[in-house]
Short mmCIF file of N, CA and C in Angstrom, two decimals:
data_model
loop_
_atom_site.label_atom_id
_atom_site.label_comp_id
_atom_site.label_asym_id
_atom_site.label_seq_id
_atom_site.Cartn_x
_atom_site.Cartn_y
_atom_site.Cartn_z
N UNK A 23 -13.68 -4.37 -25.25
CA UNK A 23 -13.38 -3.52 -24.12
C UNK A 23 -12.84 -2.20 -24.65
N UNK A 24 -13.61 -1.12 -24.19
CA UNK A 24 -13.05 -0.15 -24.78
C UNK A 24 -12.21 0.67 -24.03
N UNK A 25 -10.74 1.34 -24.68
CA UNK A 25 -9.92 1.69 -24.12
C UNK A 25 -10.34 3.02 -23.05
N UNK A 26 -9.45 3.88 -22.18
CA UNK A 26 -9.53 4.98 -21.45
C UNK A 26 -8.91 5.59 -22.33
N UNK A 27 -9.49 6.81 -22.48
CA UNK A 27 -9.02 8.05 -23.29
C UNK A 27 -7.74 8.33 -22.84
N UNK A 28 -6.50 9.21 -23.59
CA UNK A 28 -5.65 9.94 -22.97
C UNK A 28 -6.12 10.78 -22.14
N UNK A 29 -7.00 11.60 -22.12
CA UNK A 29 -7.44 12.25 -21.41
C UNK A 29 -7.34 12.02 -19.96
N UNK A 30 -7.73 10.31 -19.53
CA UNK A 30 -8.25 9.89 -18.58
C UNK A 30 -6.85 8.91 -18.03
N UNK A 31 -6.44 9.42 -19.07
CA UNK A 31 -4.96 8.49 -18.47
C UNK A 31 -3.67 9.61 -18.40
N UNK A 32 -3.98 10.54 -17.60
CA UNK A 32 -2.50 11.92 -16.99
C UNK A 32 -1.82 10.99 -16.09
N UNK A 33 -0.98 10.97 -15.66
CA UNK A 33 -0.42 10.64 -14.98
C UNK A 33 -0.57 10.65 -13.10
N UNK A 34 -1.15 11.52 -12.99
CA UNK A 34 -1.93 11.55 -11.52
C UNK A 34 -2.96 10.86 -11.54
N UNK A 35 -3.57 10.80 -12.46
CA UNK A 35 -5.03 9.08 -12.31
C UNK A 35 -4.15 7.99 -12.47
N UNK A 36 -2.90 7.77 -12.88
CA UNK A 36 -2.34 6.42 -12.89
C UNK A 36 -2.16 6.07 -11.64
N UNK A 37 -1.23 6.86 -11.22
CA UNK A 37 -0.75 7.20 -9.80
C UNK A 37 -1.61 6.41 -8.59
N UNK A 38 -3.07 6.70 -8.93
CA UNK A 38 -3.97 5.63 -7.52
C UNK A 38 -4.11 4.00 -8.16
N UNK A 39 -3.70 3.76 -8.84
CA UNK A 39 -3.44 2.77 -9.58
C UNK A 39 -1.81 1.81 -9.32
N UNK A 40 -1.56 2.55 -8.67
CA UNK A 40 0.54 2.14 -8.41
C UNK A 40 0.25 1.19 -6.96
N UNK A 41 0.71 0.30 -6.53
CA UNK A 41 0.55 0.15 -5.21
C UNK A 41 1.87 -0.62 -4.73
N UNK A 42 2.05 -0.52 -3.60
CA UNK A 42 3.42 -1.11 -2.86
C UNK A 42 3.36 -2.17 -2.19
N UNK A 43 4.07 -3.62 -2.85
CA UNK A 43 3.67 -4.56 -2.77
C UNK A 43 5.04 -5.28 -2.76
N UNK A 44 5.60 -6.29 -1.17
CA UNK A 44 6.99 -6.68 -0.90
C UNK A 44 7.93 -5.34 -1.72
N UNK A 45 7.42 -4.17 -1.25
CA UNK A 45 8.53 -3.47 -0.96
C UNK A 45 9.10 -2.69 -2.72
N UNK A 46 7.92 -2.49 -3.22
CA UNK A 46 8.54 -2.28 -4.42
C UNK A 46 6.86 -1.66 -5.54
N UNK A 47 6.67 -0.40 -6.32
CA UNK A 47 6.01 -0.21 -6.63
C UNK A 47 5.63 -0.86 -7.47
N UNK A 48 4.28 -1.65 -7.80
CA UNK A 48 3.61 -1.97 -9.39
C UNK A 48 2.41 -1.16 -9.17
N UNK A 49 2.29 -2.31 -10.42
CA UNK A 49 0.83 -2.04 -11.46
C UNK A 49 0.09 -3.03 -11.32
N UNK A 50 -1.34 -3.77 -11.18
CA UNK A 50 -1.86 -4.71 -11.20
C UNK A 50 -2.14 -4.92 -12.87
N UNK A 51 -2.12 -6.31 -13.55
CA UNK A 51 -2.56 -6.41 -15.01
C UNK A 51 -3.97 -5.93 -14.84
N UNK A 52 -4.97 -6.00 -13.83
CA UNK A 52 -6.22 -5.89 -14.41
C UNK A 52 -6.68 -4.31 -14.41
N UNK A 53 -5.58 -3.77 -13.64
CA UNK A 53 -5.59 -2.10 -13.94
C UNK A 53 -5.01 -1.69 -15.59
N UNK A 54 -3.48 -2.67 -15.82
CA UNK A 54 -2.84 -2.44 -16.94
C UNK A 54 -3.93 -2.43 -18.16
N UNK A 55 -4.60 -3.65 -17.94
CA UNK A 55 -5.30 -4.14 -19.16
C UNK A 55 -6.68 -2.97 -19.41
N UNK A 56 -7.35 -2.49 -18.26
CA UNK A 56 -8.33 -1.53 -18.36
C UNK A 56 -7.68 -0.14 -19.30
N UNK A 57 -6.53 -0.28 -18.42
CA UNK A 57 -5.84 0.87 -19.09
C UNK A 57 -5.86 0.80 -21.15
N UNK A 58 -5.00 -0.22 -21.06
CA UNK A 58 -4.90 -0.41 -22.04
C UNK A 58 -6.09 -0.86 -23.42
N UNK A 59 -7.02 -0.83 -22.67
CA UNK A 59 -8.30 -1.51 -23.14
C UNK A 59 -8.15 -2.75 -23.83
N UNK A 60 -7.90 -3.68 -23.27
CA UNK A 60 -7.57 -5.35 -23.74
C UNK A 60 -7.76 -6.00 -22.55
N UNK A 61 -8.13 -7.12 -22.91
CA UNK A 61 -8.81 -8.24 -21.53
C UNK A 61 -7.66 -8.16 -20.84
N UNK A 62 -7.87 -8.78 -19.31
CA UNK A 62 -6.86 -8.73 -18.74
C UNK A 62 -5.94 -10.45 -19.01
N UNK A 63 -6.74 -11.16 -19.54
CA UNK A 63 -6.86 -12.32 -20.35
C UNK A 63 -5.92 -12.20 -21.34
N UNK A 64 -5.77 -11.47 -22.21
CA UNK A 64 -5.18 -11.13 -23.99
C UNK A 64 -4.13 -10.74 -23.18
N UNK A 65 -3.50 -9.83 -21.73
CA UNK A 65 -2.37 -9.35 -21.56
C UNK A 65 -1.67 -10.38 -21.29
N UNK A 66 -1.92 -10.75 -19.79
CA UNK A 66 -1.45 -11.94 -20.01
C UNK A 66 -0.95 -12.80 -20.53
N UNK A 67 -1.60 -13.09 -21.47
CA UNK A 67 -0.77 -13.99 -22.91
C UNK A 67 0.05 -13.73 -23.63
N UNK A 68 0.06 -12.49 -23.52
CA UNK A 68 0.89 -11.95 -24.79
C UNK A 68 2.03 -11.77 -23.61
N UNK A 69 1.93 -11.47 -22.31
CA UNK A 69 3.16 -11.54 -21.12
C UNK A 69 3.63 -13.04 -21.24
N UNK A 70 3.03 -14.26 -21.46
CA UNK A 70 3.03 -15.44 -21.05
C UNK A 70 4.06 -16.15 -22.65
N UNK A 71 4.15 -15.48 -23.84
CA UNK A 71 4.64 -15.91 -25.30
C UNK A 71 6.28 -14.32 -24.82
N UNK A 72 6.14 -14.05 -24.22
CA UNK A 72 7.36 -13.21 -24.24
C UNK A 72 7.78 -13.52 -22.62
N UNK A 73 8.26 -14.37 -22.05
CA UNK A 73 7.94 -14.50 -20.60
C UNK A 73 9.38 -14.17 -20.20
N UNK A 74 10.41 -14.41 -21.27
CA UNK A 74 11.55 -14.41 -21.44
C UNK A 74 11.86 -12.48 -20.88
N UNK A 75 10.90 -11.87 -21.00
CA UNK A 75 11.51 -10.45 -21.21
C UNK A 75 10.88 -10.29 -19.48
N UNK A 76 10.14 -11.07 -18.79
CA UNK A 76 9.76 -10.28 -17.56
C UNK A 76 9.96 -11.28 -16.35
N UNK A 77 11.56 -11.03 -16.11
CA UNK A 77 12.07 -11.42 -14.81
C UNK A 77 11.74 -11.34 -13.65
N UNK A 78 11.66 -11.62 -12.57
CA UNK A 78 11.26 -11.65 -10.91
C UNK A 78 11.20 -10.13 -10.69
N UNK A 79 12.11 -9.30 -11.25
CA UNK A 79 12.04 -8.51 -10.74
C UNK A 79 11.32 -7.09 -11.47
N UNK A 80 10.42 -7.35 -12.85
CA UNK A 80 10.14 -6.96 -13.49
C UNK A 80 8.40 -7.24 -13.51
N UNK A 81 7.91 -8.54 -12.58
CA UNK A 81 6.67 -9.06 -12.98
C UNK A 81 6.61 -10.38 -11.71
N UNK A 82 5.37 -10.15 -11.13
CA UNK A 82 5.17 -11.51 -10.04
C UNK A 82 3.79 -11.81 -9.85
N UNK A 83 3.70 -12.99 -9.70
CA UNK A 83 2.15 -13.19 -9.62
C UNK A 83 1.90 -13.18 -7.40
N UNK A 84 0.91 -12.56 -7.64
CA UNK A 84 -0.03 -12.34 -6.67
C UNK A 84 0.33 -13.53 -5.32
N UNK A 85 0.72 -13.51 -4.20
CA UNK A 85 -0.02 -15.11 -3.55
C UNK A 85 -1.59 -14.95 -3.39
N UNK A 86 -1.85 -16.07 -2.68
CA UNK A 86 -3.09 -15.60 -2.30
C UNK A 86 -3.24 -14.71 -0.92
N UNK A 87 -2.47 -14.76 -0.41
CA UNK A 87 -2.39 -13.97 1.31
C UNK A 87 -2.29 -12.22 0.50
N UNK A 88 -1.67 -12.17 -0.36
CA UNK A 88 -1.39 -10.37 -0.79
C UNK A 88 -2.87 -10.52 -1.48
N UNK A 89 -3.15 -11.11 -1.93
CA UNK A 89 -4.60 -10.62 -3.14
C UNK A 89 -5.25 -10.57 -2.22
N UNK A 90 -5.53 -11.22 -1.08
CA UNK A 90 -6.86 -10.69 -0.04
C UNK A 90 -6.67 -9.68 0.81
N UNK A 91 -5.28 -8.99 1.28
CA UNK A 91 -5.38 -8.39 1.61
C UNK A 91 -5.51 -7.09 1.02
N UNK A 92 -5.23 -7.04 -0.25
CA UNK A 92 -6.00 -6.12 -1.33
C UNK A 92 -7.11 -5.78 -1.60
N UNK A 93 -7.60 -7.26 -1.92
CA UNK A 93 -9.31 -7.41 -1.51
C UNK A 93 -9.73 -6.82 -0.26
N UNK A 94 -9.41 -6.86 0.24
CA UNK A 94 -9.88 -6.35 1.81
C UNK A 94 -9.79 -5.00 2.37
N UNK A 95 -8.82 -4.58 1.66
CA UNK A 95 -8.17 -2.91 1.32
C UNK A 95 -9.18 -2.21 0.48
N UNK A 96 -9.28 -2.45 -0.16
CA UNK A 96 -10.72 -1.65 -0.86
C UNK A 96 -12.06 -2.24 -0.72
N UNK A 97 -12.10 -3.20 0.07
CA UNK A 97 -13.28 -3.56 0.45
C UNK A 97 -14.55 -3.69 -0.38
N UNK A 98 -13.74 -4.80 -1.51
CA UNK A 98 -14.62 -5.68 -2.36
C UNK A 98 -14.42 -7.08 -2.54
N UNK A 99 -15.84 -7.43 -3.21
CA UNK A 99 -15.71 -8.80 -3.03
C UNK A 99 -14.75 -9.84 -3.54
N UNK A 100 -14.44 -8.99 -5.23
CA UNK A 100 -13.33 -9.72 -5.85
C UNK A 100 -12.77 -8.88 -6.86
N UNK A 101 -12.03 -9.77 -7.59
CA UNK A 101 -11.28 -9.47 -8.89
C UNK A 101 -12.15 -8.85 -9.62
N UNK A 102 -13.40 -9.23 -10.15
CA UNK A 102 -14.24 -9.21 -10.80
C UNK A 102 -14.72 -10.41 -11.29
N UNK A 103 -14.22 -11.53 -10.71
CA UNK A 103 -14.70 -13.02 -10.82
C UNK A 103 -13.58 -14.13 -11.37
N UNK A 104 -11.90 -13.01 -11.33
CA UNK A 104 -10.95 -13.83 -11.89
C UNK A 104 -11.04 -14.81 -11.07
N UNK A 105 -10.47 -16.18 -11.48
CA UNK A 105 -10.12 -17.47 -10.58
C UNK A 105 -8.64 -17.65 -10.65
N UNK A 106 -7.49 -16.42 -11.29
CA UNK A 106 -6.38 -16.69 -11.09
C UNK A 106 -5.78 -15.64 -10.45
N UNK A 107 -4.59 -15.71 -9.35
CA UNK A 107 -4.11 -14.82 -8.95
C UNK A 107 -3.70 -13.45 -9.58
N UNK A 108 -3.72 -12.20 -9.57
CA UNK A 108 -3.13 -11.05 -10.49
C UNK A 108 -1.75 -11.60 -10.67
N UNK A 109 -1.38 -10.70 -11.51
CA UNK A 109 0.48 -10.29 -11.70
C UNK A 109 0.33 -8.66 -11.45
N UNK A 110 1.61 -8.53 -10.71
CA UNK A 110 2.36 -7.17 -10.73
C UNK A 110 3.12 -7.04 -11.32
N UNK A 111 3.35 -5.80 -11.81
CA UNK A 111 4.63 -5.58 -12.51
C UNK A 111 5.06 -4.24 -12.60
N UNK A 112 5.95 -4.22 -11.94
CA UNK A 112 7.12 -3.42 -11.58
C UNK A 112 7.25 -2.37 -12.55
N UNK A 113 7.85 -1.15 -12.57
CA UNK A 113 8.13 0.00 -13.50
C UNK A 113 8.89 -0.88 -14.69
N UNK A 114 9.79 -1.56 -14.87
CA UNK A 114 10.65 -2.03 -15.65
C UNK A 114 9.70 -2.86 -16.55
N UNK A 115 8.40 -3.34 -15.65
CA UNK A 115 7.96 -4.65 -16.69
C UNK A 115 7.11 -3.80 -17.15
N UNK A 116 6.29 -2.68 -16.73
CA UNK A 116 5.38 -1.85 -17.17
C UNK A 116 6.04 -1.24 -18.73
N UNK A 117 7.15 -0.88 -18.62
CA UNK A 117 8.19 -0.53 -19.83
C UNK A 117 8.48 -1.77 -20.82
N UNK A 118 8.38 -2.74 -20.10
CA UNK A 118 8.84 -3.97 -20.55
C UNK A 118 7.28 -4.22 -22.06
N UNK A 119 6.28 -3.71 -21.26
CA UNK A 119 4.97 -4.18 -21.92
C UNK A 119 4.90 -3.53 -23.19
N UNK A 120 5.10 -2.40 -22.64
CA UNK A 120 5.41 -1.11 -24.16
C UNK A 120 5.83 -1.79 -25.65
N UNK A 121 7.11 -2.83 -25.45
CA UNK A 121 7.18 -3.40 -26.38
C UNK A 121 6.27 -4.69 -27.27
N UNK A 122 5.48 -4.87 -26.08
CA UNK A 122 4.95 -5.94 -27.05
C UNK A 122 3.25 -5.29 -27.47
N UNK A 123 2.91 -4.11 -26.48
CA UNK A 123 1.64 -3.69 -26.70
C UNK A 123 1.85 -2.25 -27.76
N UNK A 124 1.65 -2.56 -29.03
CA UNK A 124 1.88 -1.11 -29.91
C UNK A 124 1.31 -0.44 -30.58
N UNK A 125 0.00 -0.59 -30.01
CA UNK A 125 -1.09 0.49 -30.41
C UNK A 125 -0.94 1.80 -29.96
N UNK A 126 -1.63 2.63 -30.72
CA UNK A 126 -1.86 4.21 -30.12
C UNK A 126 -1.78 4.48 -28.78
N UNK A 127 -2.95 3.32 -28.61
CA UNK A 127 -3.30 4.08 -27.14
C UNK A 127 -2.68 3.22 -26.09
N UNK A 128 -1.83 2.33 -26.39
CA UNK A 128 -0.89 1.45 -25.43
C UNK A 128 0.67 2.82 -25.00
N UNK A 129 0.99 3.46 -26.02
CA UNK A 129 2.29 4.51 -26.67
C UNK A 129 1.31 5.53 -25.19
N UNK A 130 0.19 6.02 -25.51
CA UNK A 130 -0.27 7.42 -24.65
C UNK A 130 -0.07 6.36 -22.94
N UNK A 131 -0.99 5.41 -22.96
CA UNK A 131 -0.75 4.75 -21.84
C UNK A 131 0.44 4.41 -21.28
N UNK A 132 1.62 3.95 -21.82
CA UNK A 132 2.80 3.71 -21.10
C UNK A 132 3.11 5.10 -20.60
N UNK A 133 3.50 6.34 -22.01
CA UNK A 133 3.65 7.28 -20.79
C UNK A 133 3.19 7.81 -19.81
N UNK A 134 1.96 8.15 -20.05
CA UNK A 134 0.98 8.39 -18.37
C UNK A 134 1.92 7.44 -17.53
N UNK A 135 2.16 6.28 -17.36
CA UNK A 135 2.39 5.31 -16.59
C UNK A 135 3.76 5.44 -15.79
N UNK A 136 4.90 5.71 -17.04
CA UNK A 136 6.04 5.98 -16.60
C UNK A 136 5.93 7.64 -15.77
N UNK A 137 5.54 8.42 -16.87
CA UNK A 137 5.12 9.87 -15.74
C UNK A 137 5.27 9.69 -14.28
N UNK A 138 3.63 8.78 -14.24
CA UNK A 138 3.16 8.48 -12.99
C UNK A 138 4.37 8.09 -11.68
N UNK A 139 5.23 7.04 -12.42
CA UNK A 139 6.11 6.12 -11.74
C UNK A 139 7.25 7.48 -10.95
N UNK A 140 7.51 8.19 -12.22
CA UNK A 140 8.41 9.15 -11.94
C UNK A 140 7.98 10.42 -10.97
N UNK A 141 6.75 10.81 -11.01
CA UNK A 141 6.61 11.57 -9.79
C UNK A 141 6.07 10.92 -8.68
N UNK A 142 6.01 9.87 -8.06
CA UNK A 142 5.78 8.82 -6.86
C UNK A 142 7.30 9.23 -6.95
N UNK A 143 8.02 8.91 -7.49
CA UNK A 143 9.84 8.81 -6.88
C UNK A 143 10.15 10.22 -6.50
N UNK A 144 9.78 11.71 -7.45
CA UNK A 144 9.98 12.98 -6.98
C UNK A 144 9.27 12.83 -5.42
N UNK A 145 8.05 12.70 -6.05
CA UNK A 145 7.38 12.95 -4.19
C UNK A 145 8.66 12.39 -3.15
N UNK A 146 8.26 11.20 -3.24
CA UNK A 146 8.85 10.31 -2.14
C UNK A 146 10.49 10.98 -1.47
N UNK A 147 11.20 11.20 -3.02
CA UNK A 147 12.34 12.00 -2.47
C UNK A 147 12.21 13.11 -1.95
N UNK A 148 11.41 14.11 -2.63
CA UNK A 148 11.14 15.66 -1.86
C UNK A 148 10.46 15.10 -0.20
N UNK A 149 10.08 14.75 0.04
CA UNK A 149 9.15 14.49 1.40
C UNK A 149 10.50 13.74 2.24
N UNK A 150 11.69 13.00 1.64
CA UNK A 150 12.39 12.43 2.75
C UNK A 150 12.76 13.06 3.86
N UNK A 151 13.06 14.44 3.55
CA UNK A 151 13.56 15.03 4.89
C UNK A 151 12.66 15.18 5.86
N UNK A 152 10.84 15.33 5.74
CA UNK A 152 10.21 15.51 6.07
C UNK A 152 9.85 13.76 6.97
N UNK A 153 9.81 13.15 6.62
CA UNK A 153 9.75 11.52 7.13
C UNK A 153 10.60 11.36 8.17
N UNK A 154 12.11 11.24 7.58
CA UNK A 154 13.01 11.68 8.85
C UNK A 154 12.98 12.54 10.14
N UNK A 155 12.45 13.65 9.50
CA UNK A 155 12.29 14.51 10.84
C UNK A 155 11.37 13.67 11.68
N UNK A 156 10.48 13.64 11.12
CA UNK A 156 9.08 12.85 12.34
C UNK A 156 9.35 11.83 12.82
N UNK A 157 10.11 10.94 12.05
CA UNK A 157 10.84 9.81 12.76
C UNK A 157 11.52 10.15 13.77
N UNK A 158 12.25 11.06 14.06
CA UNK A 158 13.36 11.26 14.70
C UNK A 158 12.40 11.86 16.17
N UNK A 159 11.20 12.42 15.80
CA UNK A 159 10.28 13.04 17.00
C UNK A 159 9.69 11.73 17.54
N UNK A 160 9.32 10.88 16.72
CA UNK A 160 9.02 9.79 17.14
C UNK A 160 9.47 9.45 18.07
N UNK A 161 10.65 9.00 17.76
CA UNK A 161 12.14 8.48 18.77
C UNK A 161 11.95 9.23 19.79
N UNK A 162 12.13 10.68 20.09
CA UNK A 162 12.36 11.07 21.00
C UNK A 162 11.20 11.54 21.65
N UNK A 163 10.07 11.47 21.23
CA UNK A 163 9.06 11.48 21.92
C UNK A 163 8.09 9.96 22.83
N UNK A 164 8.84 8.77 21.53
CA UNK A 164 8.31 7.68 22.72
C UNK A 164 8.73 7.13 23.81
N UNK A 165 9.87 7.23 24.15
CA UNK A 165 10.28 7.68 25.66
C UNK A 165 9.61 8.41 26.50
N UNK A 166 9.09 9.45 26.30
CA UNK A 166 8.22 10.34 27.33
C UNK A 166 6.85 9.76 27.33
N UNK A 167 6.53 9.66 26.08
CA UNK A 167 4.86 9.11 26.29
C UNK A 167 5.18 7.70 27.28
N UNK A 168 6.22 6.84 27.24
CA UNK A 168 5.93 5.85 27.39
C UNK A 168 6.46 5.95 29.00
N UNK A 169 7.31 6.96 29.34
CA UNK A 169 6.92 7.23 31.06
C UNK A 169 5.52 7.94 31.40
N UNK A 170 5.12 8.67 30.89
CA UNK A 170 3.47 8.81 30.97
C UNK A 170 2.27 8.03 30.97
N UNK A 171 3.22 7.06 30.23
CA UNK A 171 1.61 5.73 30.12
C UNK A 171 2.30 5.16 31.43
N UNK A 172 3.59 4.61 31.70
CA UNK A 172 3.50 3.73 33.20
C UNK A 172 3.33 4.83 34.50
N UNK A 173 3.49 5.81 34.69
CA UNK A 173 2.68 6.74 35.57
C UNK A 173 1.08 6.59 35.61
N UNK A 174 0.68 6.68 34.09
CA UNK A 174 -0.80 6.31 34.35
C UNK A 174 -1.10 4.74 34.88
N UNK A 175 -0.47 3.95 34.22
CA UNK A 175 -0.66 2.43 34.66
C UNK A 175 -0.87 2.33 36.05
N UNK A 176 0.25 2.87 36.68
CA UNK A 176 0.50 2.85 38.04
C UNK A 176 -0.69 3.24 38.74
N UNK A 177 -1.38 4.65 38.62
CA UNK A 177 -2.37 5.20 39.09
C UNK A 177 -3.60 4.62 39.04
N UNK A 178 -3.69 3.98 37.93
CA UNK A 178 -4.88 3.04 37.79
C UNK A 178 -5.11 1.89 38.56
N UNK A 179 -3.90 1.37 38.49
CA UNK A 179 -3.40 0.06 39.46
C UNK A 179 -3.77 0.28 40.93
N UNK A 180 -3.73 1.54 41.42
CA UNK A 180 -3.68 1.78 42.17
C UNK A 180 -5.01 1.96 42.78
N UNK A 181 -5.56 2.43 41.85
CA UNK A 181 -6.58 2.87 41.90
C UNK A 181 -8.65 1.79 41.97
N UNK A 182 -7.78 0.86 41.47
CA UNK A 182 -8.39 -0.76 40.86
C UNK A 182 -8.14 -1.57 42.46
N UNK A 183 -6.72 -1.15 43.18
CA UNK A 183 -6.39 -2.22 44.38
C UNK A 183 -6.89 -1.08 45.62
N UNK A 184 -7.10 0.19 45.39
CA UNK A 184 -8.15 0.83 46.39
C UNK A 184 -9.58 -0.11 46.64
N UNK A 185 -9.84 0.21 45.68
CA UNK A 185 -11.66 -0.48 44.95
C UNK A 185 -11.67 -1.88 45.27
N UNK A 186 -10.75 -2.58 45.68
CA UNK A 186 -10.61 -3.93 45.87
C UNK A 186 -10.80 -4.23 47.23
N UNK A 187 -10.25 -3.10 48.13
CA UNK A 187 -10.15 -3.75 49.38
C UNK A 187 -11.57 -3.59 50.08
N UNK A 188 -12.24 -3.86 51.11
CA UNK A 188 -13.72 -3.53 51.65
C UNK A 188 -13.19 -2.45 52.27
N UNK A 189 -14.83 -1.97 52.81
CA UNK A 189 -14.66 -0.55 53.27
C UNK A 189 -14.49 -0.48 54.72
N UNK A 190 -13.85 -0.10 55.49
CA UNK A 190 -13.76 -0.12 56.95
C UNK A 190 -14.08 0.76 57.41
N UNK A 191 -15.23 0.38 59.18
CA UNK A 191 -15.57 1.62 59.43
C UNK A 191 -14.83 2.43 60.08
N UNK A 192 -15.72 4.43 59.72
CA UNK A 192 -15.10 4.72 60.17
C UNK A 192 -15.06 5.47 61.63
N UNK A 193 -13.21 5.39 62.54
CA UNK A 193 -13.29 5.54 63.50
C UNK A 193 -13.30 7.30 63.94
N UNK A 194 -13.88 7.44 65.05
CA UNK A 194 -13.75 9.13 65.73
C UNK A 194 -14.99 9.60 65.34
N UNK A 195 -15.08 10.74 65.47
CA UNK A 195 -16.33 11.69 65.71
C UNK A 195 -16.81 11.74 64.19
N UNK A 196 -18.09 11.38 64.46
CA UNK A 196 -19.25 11.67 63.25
C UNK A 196 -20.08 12.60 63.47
N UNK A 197 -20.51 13.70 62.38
CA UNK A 197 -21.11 15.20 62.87
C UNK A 197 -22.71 14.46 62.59
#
């Protein structure tokens, strides 16, 4: 398997590679391992003889309810034919890997990686005030929409129990 160039590994191509999963950014191994150009098989193992270094909160395997809805999120058929759940792993275990993966292009890959990790956190912080605000329009805007929708309800209702009743004729002068 041949590795991705530095080139191809800046830190903004890692970045669509990060995903948020129970609340916490990883990495999938079978992204890590592309990255890194090593099976996603060989990572694994070499995660699985150091298991000691990647805690719950550093590294988790997949259920099956999150892997399909992944699957389903990019709207393919599979892994690529794995029969075992992924692992994630967290910024810490991504750092964590650094140590046991120490090739060239593992050294260019972690940093792209950490980069990556670190401007997802700039963004996310620069944009908070911006989140908040809209939240806060939120708030005070779903109150109004939501007397607007039972005004409409009403009218409809109303409008449905017109249409319901028969037509009666009508009385007085017809031209």
């Amino acid at each position: 398997m041949n590795p991705i160039t530095p080139k191809q590994t800046d830190a903004l191509a890692v970045q669509g590679q990060i995903y948020i999963l129970r609340g916490k950014q990883v990495m999938l191994d079978f992204d890590l391992a592309k990255l890194y150009g090593v099976k996603t098989m060989r990572l694994n193992e070499a995660v699985k003889r150091n298991i000691k270094r990647f805690p719950d909160d550093f590294m988790f395997q997949l259920t099956k309810q999150e892997a399909e809805n992944l699957i389903s999120q990019f709207a393919i058929s599979s892994w690529g034919g794995t029969r075992k759940l992924p692992y994630a792993f967290t910024e810490q275990g991504v750092a964590m890997l650094s140590g046991l993966l120490n090739s060239e292009t593992a050294i260019e890959v972690n940093i792209a990686i950490m980069r990556a990790f670190v401007l997802m956190r700039q963004y996310a912080l620069s944009h908070k005030d911006l989140t908040e605000k809209l939240q806060e329009l939120e708030r005070k805007y779903d109150q109004k929409f939501h007397t607007v929708h039972q005004a409409l309800d009403y009218l409809l209702q109303k409008d449905r129990q017109d249409a319901a009743q028969p037509k009666r004729k009508q009385i007085g002068f017809r031209p």
